[in-house]
Amino acid sequence: MSGEVQASTEEQQEMQDTVVSPEKAEEVKLKARYPHLGTRPGGSDLLRKRLQKGQQKYFDSGDYNMAKAKMKNKQLPTAAAEKTEITGDHIPTPQDLPQRKQSLVASKLAF
Amino acid sequence: MMAGVGGGNDFQWCFSQVKGAIDEDVAEADIISTVEFNCSGELLATGDKGGRVVIFQREQESKNRLLSRGEYNVYSTFQSHEPEFDYLKSLEIEEKINKIRWLPQQNAAHFLLSANDKTIKLWKISERDKRAEGYNLKDEDGRLRDQFRITTLRVPVLMPMDLMVEASPRRIFANAHTYHINSISVNSDYETYLSADDLRINLWHLEITDRSFNIVDIKPANMEELTEVITAAECHPHQCNVFVYSSSKGTIRLCDMRAAALCDRHSKFFEEPEDPSSRSFFSEIISSISDVKFSHSGRYMMTRDYLSVKVWDLNMENRPVETYQVHEYLRSKLCSLYENDCIFDKFECCWNGSDSAIMTGSYNNFFRMFDRNTRRDITLEASRENSKPRAMLKPRKVCTGGKRKKDEISVDSLDFNKKILHTAWHPKENVIAVAATNNLYIFQDKIN
């Protein structure tokens, strides 16, 4: 008798979770799209990405040779490699190189 | 309508001015990255992604124009930071100005600190309205006079000239941050200031550029163990030994510099208890504090996380005393906000001069104000459509349910590219500056 009551309470809780918590529903959606999210080891990806925020990488012959040496026994990385990789793990390609900076002009707020 | 600062009158926000280009194509360099009034409110500074600072000055109120307060006009503009390259790490250093903080005025010149990711600069902005004329050795355009023509000795005279405002870098505080600077804060002793990056906080003396004290260091010995980063820091407005810093985990630590040289151990730890059953993948991300600001009184502090603004009493660490929902309707959109990176947007918040109201930005060029006394809130929009002089701003409403009323906007129609991350409130009056991407809006309350 008590087992049945317990089961229905759990069911109710689950129903409540998706009905009451929009956040949990969103999480379910996200995990469905990215099943490997949060399973990669080695510290928080988000924090590391944050520490290297927006940093563009230029070609560096030292990086290039180090990466080549590391890759000797592995497959080459795909072209869509993350720009947030730590120095030495990533071989920059011409597509990764950023555009040249604009020349410095006056702010439009000053007019 | 919200109760006003001036004792019980409702105030009504009206459009005053808008600065910046109208074109649809916004150059990245023109995106405003910081807005700050100086201590008197006479000057308003903006910094942008292109490393430029523009300072506006309020014109003197003339007796003729009783219906409007002084407008802000361009006073000075200069290139504060330029793009740099870190050759050792093969990384570019952005020239984007992350923060501007004014020093209290002590003489005729104005001083401000501006910081990009790596370097802080102290700028002096001074006026020149006289020049010396009648030099002996050179003539008016600077050319050396023919020595044989000099037959008499004269004393140069100071003559009036058109006002010239000059900005010059007086100090450059460099090479003290491995990670990206997110905050600078001038201390109440007017001698020191702090700068904070993701993992460390440094204390500087305004006169000394070749060294700084490290006062907080949360870098773990093994970076794989990194669990949180510093997101913002501020000095207490009156107690020069106290400062706070916030983290990506939604906590705030208050530190006392009298306790130890290295303030890794906090004096107070502020955290709101979380209901473990409501925890989700997004919980930590949306709890990350993007801004922390002390009240002018120094008794409270305010924190901004992704969905709310919280007011904390410094005497109570276990929960905030007030919580205001900024855009709770986004909670059911977190999945797409994560995918388009909006969930990482860093909104700032600010107090009004009397600490009775707080303001913060949202999406679709909306910004929100909360009256702490009446608990009323209002949503307003910074838009060129409401930009007739002294036009009153109409409150805006986001529709969350099924039936959308006229004038409401549905959550799915919000433009997430129009973010108001930076706002500032005049220290004494009801004048606010709102940065909407590349435009700066100034609003004032209607004068009755």
XYZ file of C-alpha atoms in Angstrom:
559
model
C 0.000 0.000 0.000
C 2.707 2.461 1.058
C 4.831 1.500 -1.989
C 2.050 2.626 -4.293
C 1.681 5.913 -2.483
C 5.420 6.480 -2.744
C 5.477 5.797 -6.493
C 2.704 8.245 -7.206
C 4.414 10.897 -5.092
C 7.546 10.472 -7.198
C 5.502 10.709 -10.369
C 3.897 13.815 -9.048
C 7.298 15.299 -8.258
C 8.489 14.603 -11.795
C 5.399 16.167 -13.257
C 5.847 19.108 -10.963
C 9.447 19.481 -12.041
C 8.619 19.957 -15.695
C 5.456 21.905 -15.043
C 6.697 24.184 -12.263
C 10.316 24.649 -13.287
C 10.792 26.223 -16.714
C 14.523 26.132 -15.994
C 14.555 22.337 -15.775
C 12.534 22.111 -18.965
C 15.134 24.273 -20.696
C 17.886 22.046 -19.352
C 16.205 18.990 -20.831
C 16.017 20.789 -24.174
C 19.693 21.687 -24.056
C 20.833 18.192 -23.103
C 18.797 16.837 -25.982
C 20.699 19.038 -28.421
C 24.120 18.627 -26.872
C 24.310 15.210 -25.211
C 28.013 15.579 -24.367
C 27.605 18.856 -22.523
C 29.268 18.883 -19.152
C 30.852 15.459 -19.574
C 34.261 16.581 -20.753
C 36.859 16.256 -18.036
C 39.497 18.725 -16.924
C 37.983 21.750 -15.230
C 35.071 23.866 -16.282
C 35.004 24.587 -20.007
C 32.994 27.692 -19.387
C 35.509 29.139 -16.973
C 38.430 28.419 -19.253
C 36.593 29.950 -22.179
C 35.952 32.962 -20.008
C 39.583 33.368 -19.052
C 40.542 33.436 -22.693
C 37.574 35.480 -23.793
C 37.666 36.979 -27.222
C 41.338 36.366 -27.746
C 42.374 36.061 -31.310
C 45.302 33.849 -32.147
C 47.866 34.741 -34.695
C 50.182 32.355 -36.424
C 53.147 31.507 -34.277
C 55.848 29.226 -35.673
C 56.615 27.949 -32.201
C 52.981 26.962 -31.653
C 52.836 25.431 -35.074
C 55.846 23.203 -34.550
C 54.790 22.188 -31.074
C 51.354 21.270 -32.313
C 52.799 19.326 -35.203
C 54.971 17.367 -32.809
C 51.968 16.552 -30.614
C 49.828 15.554 -33.546
C 52.402 13.124 -34.935
C 50.610 10.100 -33.596
C 47.081 11.450 -33.700
C 44.680 12.471 -36.416
C 44.741 16.055 -37.594
C 42.064 18.231 -35.960
C 39.048 19.210 -38.003
C 38.905 22.643 -39.564
C 36.298 23.819 -37.087
C 38.691 23.654 -34.134
C 37.801 25.954 -31.253
C 39.539 29.266 -31.145
C 39.772 28.956 -27.403
C 42.361 26.177 -27.355
C 45.388 26.677 -25.198
C 48.605 27.697 -26.915
C 50.449 24.796 -28.445
C 47.497 22.506 -28.902
C 46.125 24.123 -31.960
C 47.587 24.646 -35.399
C 46.296 27.993 -36.659
C 45.180 28.060 -40.251
C 44.777 31.073 -42.528
C 41.003 30.966 -41.941
C 41.605 31.412 -38.209
C 43.606 34.550 -38.641
C 41.543 37.604 -37.789
C 40.940 40.629 -39.969
C 43.263 43.557 -39.628
C 42.195 46.202 -37.190
C 40.452 49.291 -38.463
C 42.461 52.457 -38.463
C 41.821 54.698 -35.484
C 39.206 57.372 -36.126
C 37.237 59.706 -33.901
C 34.167 58.500 -32.027
C 30.781 59.270 -33.579
C 29.503 60.290 -30.165
C 31.668 63.373 -30.396
C 29.642 64.927 -33.198
C 4.807 56.067 -11.748
C 7.551 56.017 -9.199
C 7.925 58.189 -6.149
C 10.563 60.791 -6.785
C 13.753 61.586 -4.995
C 12.584 65.045 -4.124
C 10.114 63.903 -1.520
C 7.037 62.105 -2.699
C 6.436 63.539 -6.169
C 5.919 61.052 -8.936
C 8.473 61.398 -11.580
C 8.118 61.004 -15.238
C 11.089 60.271 -17.365
C 11.444 62.332 -20.503
C 13.750 62.134 -23.412
C 16.496 64.731 -23.297
C 19.262 63.887 -25.761
C 20.691 61.093 -27.871
C 24.296 60.932 -29.065
C 25.770 58.793 -31.763
C 25.119 57.770 -35.344
C 21.749 56.636 -36.631
C 22.981 54.222 -39.282
C 21.917 50.617 -39.109
C 25.417 49.269 -39.652
C 27.099 49.616 -36.313
C 30.885 49.535 -36.426
C 32.207 47.392 -33.586
C 34.487 50.182 -32.426
C 31.483 52.436 -31.784
C 29.869 50.104 -29.277
C 29.803 51.898 -25.931
C 31.395 49.792 -23.226
C 31.187 52.019 -20.157
C 29.309 55.131 -18.941
C 30.106 57.120 -15.834
C 29.110 60.471 -14.325
C 31.765 62.302 -12.344
C 31.244 63.076 -8.655
C 29.347 66.302 -9.259
C 27.438 65.097 -12.303
C 28.789 67.952 -14.360
C 30.728 65.573 -16.587
C 29.646 62.335 -18.232
C 32.245 59.998 -19.704
C 31.788 57.140 -22.141
C 34.299 54.564 -23.288
C 33.919 52.390 -26.349
C 35.250 49.239 -27.957
C 37.566 51.324 -30.121
C 39.458 52.502 -27.043
C 38.096 56.034 -27.232
C 36.756 58.174 -24.423
C 34.212 60.920 -24.997
C 33.448 63.333 -22.164
C 30.302 65.442 -22.147
C 29.830 68.524 -20.017
C 26.572 69.877 -18.795
C 25.964 73.380 -19.969
C 25.237 76.006 -17.363
C 21.548 76.478 -16.756
C 20.585 79.812 -18.184
C 17.775 81.773 -16.654
C 15.992 81.867 -19.999
C 15.578 78.175 -20.407
C 13.603 77.325 -17.318
C 11.884 74.364 -18.889
C 14.888 72.204 -19.363
C 17.927 71.460 -17.378
C 21.318 71.886 -18.933
C 22.178 69.661 -21.844
C 25.317 67.613 -22.145
C 27.666 68.661 -24.908
C 30.983 67.248 -26.024
C 33.771 68.548 -23.810
C 36.709 66.370 -24.730
C 37.452 63.223 -26.686
C 40.635 61.217 -26.904
C 42.054 57.828 -27.734
C 42.681 56.255 -24.365
C 43.898 52.798 -25.324
C 45.155 51.323 -28.554
C 45.207 47.733 -29.738
C 48.311 45.966 -28.549
C 49.910 42.655 -29.192
C 51.300 40.291 -26.599
C 54.160 38.722 -28.513
C 54.908 36.154 -25.867
C 51.474 34.579 -25.980
C 50.680 35.507 -29.551
C 47.490 37.191 -28.423
C 45.889 40.475 -29.245
C 45.036 42.878 -26.432
C 41.775 44.649 -27.135
C 41.641 48.388 -26.834
C 38.082 48.252 -25.553
C 37.578 50.396 -22.453
C 36.138 48.139 -19.778
C 35.696 50.738 -17.068
C 36.063 54.448 -16.412
C 36.134 55.810 -12.896
C 36.445 59.471 -12.011
C 38.644 60.753 -9.230
C 37.083 63.305 -6.887
C 37.926 66.767 -8.089
C 40.659 68.482 -6.133
C 41.642 71.369 -8.388
C 40.635 72.927 -11.677
C 41.576 69.833 -13.662
C 39.555 66.620 -13.856
C 41.089 63.191 -13.509
C 39.773 59.819 -14.541
C 41.022 56.262 -14.654
C 40.310 54.216 -17.755
C 41.067 50.528 -18.075
C 41.183 48.022 -20.898
C 41.882 44.316 -20.354
C 45.458 44.832 -19.227
C 46.349 48.471 -18.574
C 44.924 51.291 -16.484
C 45.620 54.891 -17.346
C 45.162 58.060 -15.356
C 44.053 60.899 -17.599
C 44.134 64.571 -16.762
C 41.574 66.736 -18.474
C 42.350 70.408 -18.181
C 41.166 73.623 -19.722
C 43.303 76.200 -21.335
C 41.716 79.544 -22.054
C 44.736 81.821 -22.035
C 47.977 81.801 -23.905
C 51.123 83.794 -23.622
C 51.869 86.220 -26.406
C 54.877 88.380 -27.026
C 57.740 85.987 -26.583
C 61.166 87.430 -27.179
C 62.859 84.635 -29.062
C 60.027 83.362 -31.231
C 57.132 84.964 -33.027
C 53.449 84.054 -32.809
C 53.605 81.001 -35.025
C 56.574 79.576 -33.204
C 59.300 80.390 -35.648
C 62.516 81.654 -34.188
C 62.983 85.352 -34.581
C 66.018 86.651 -36.351
C 68.418 87.496 -33.497
C 69.588 90.716 -35.040
C 66.001 91.968 -35.113
C 65.601 91.655 -31.368
C 66.336 95.082 -30.015
C 64.184 95.285 -26.926
C 63.172 92.981 -24.117
C 59.515 92.458 -23.497
C 57.481 90.496 -20.990
C 55.026 88.038 -22.542
C 51.401 88.820 -21.761
C 48.600 86.328 -21.109
C 45.856 86.824 -23.644
C 42.483 85.073 -23.723
C 41.990 82.393 -26.338
C 39.213 80.031 -27.384
C 38.717 77.389 -24.759
C 40.790 74.330 -25.404
C 40.291 71.140 -23.436
C 43.334 68.932 -23.268
C 43.535 65.341 -22.175
C 46.918 63.967 -21.242
C 47.907 60.609 -19.801
C 49.555 61.249 -16.452
C 50.121 57.688 -15.271
C 50.149 54.342 -16.956
C 49.615 51.341 -14.683
C 50.655 48.377 -16.729
C 51.854 44.782 -16.523
C 50.059 43.852 -13.341
C 47.283 41.680 -14.741
C 47.665 38.283 -16.346
C 43.916 37.976 -16.843
C 41.314 40.464 -18.060
C 40.587 43.490 -15.910
C 36.876 43.661 -15.116
C 36.790 46.399 -12.469
C 38.584 49.427 -11.122
C 37.504 51.332 -8.052
C 38.890 54.489 -6.468
C 39.321 54.282 -2.719
C 37.820 56.823 -0.334
C 41.318 57.761 0.792
C 41.787 59.394 -2.643
C 45.268 57.907 -2.721
C 44.741 54.325 -3.761
C 42.557 52.333 -6.077
C 41.965 48.686 -6.806
C 41.898 46.803 -10.090
C 40.447 43.324 -10.432
C 40.837 40.661 -13.077
C 39.347 37.161 -13.255
C 41.620 35.750 -10.585
C 43.392 38.585 -8.802
C 42.848 41.983 -7.266
C 45.618 44.572 -7.012
C 45.876 47.720 -4.944
C 47.645 50.674 -6.485
C 48.800 54.053 -5.293
C 47.778 56.737 -7.750
C 51.281 58.182 -7.770
C 53.159 54.914 -8.216
C 53.095 53.008 -11.457
C 55.970 50.586 -11.153
C 54.444 48.412 -8.472
C 51.151 47.379 -6.963
C 50.100 45.187 -4.074
C 48.278 41.982 -4.784
C 45.480 41.773 -2.218
C 43.393 38.869 -3.509
C 44.590 35.835 -5.417
C 42.166 33.009 -6.106
C 44.220 31.252 -8.714
C 44.441 27.565 -7.788
C 47.791 25.784 -7.969
C 46.297 23.503 -10.558
C 44.131 25.311 -13.089
C 42.083 22.170 -13.561
C 40.701 22.870 -10.097
C 39.361 26.275 -11.048
C 35.761 26.567 -9.951
C 35.040 30.270 -9.864
C 36.351 33.604 -11.073
C 36.157 37.173 -9.820
C 33.524 39.107 -11.715
C 33.497 42.553 -10.090
C 35.067 44.460 -7.216
C 34.475 47.764 -5.480
C 35.908 49.814 -2.633
C 33.604 50.816 0.190
C 32.531 54.457 -0.247
C 33.618 55.546 3.239
C 35.741 52.855 4.841
C 39.026 52.856 2.992
C 40.029 49.463 4.431
C 36.978 47.615 3.100
C 36.234 46.307 -0.364
C 34.026 43.612 -1.873
C 34.354 41.267 -4.786
C 31.770 39.089 -6.473
C 32.175 35.726 -8.156
C 30.826 33.678 -11.012
C 29.138 31.461 -8.437
C 26.888 34.223 -7.154
C 28.760 34.941 -3.948
C 30.186 38.165 -2.585
C 33.149 38.440 -0.259
C 33.819 41.492 1.855
C 37.452 41.946 2.818
C 39.169 44.123 5.366
C 42.676 45.216 4.441
C 43.560 45.736 8.079
C 43.181 42.036 8.749
C 45.991 40.834 6.483
C 48.184 41.892 3.595
C 46.672 39.214 1.408
C 42.917 39.213 1.748
C 42.302 35.663 0.576
C 40.275 35.092 3.717
C 37.142 37.144 3.649
C 35.681 39.014 6.589
C 32.137 38.455 5.369
C 30.681 36.004 2.893
C 27.372 36.796 1.257
C 25.424 34.011 -0.382
C 21.766 33.312 -0.797
C 20.905 29.710 0.016
C 19.751 27.794 -2.991
C 17.022 25.228 -3.083
C 18.881 22.093 -4.206
C 15.822 20.611 -5.839
C 15.546 23.535 -8.231
C 19.137 23.270 -9.366
C 19.722 22.910 -13.112
C 22.563 23.142 -15.583
C 21.845 26.850 -15.839
C 21.756 27.616 -12.119
C 25.380 28.519 -11.711
C 25.581 30.429 -14.966
C 22.616 32.659 -14.187
C 23.753 33.180 -10.620
C 27.054 34.655 -11.810
C 27.194 38.247 -10.581
C 27.980 40.715 -13.336
C 28.123 43.872 -11.217
C 28.383 44.890 -7.581
C 27.787 48.430 -6.331
C 27.783 49.874 -2.841
C 24.963 52.249 -1.974
C 26.028 55.851 -1.455
C 25.306 55.418 2.235
C 27.730 52.516 2.434
C 25.212 50.440 4.346
C 24.002 48.327 1.438
C 25.354 46.803 -1.713
C 23.571 45.731 -4.857
C 24.435 42.786 -7.099
C 23.227 42.002 -10.601
C 22.946 38.458 -11.842
C 21.398 37.360 -15.092
C 17.754 37.573 -14.121
C 17.627 39.742 -11.012
C 19.062 42.555 -8.927
C 19.581 41.972 -5.228
C 20.143 44.448 -2.439
C 22.188 43.197 0.495
C 22.514 44.672 3.956
C 26.198 44.520 4.838
C 25.188 43.311 8.277
C 23.388 40.270 6.942
C 25.301 37.655 5.014
C 22.833 34.846 4.631
C 20.422 36.423 2.199
C 19.666 39.667 0.376
C 17.150 42.072 1.913
C 15.538 42.856 -1.422
C 15.305 40.985 -4.728
C 13.980 42.529 -7.917
C 13.181 40.487 -11.012
C 14.503 42.154 -14.109
C 13.192 39.846 -16.819
C 11.956 36.641 -15.219
C 10.222 35.708 -18.492
C 13.652 34.753 -19.841
C 13.817 31.768 -17.510
C 11.894 29.706 -20.025
C 14.246 30.782 -22.802
C 17.517 29.810 -21.183
C 18.290 27.098 -23.717
C 18.350 29.471 -26.678
C 19.998 32.207 -24.608
C 22.770 29.745 -23.864
C 23.135 28.863 -27.532
C 23.392 32.462 -28.667
C 25.687 33.330 -25.731
C 23.298 35.959 -24.375
C 23.226 34.119 -21.073
C 26.781 35.399 -20.551
C 25.867 39.067 -21.057
C 27.146 41.229 -18.233
C 24.563 43.763 -17.158
C 25.495 46.576 -14.813
C 23.300 48.253 -12.229
C 23.285 51.590 -10.448
C 21.788 53.490 -7.525
C 20.247 56.920 -7.632
C 21.797 59.638 -5.493
C 19.623 59.017 -2.461
C 19.703 55.200 -2.731
C 15.920 55.140 -3.005
C 15.892 53.713 -6.524
C 17.960 51.342 -8.637
C 18.279 50.877 -12.362
C 19.535 48.171 -14.674
C 19.298 47.259 -18.335
C 17.657 44.448 -20.274
C 17.127 43.440 -23.912
C 15.242 45.138 -26.733
C 16.756 48.398 -25.492
C 14.588 48.158 -22.394
C 15.821 49.263 -19.024
C 14.222 48.797 -15.653
C 13.912 50.962 -12.564
C 12.854 49.862 -9.110
C 11.721 52.135 -6.309
C 12.882 50.602 -3.067
C 10.313 52.398 -0.946
C 7.131 51.826 -2.915
C 8.346 48.566 -4.492
C 7.011 49.807 -7.799
C 8.937 49.119 -10.960
C 8.881 50.456 -14.469
C 10.211 49.335 -17.832
C 11.291 52.002 -20.277
C 12.787 51.879 -23.737
C 15.700 53.776 -25.264
C 14.640 54.285 -28.810
C 14.854 56.885 -31.525
C 11.104 56.655 -31.896
C 10.638 58.337 -28.538
C 13.178 61.013 -29.198
C 11.202 64.208 -29.499
C 12.594 66.809 -27.115
C 11.093 66.428 -23.635
C 8.811 63.639 -24.849
C 7.643 61.585 -21.942
C 8.632 57.930 -21.994
C 5.816 55.462 -22.019
C 6.130 52.427 -19.780
C 6.698 49.222 -21.721
C 5.424 45.784 -20.936
C 6.494 42.329 -22.009
C 3.692 39.861 -22.490
C 4.430 36.423 -21.140
C 1.105 34.690 -21.407
C -0.983 33.859 -24.416
C -3.018 36.991 -24.995
C -0.926 39.953 -26.013
C -2.497 43.288 -25.225
C -2.028 46.276 -27.474
C 1.370 47.968 -26.915
C 2.766 44.890 -25.249
C 5.603 42.995 -26.807
C 5.885 39.242 -26.684
C 9.018 37.552 -25.380
C 9.733 36.014 -28.766
C 9.723 39.407 -30.447
C 12.406 40.850 -28.198
C 15.574 41.865 -29.983
C 18.417 40.241 -28.065
C 21.004 42.202 -30.012
C 19.736 45.416 -28.482
C 21.169 45.075 -25.013
C 21.447 47.786 -22.436
C 24.431 46.716 -20.393
C 25.607 50.119 -19.152
C 23.573 52.768 -17.393
C 24.473 55.609 -15.062
C 22.501 57.828 -12.704
C 23.509 61.412 -11.958
C 24.839 61.548 -8.383
C 22.440 64.277 -7.290
C 19.654 64.743 -9.790
C 17.200 62.656 -11.713
C 19.190 62.520 -14.896
C 20.195 59.178 -16.341
C 22.506 58.074 -19.120
C 21.698 54.852 -20.957
C 24.043 53.248 -23.471
C 22.209 51.421 -26.239
C 24.905 49.757 -28.340
C 26.425 52.740 -30.176
C 24.020 55.402 -28.966
C 23.968 57.269 -25.687
C 20.572 58.378 -24.425
C 20.087 60.971 -21.726
C 16.768 61.129 -19.923
C 15.573 63.580 -17.296
C 12.531 63.791 -15.138
C 9.919 66.310 -16.118
C 10.217 69.558 -14.282
C 6.853 70.467 -12.897
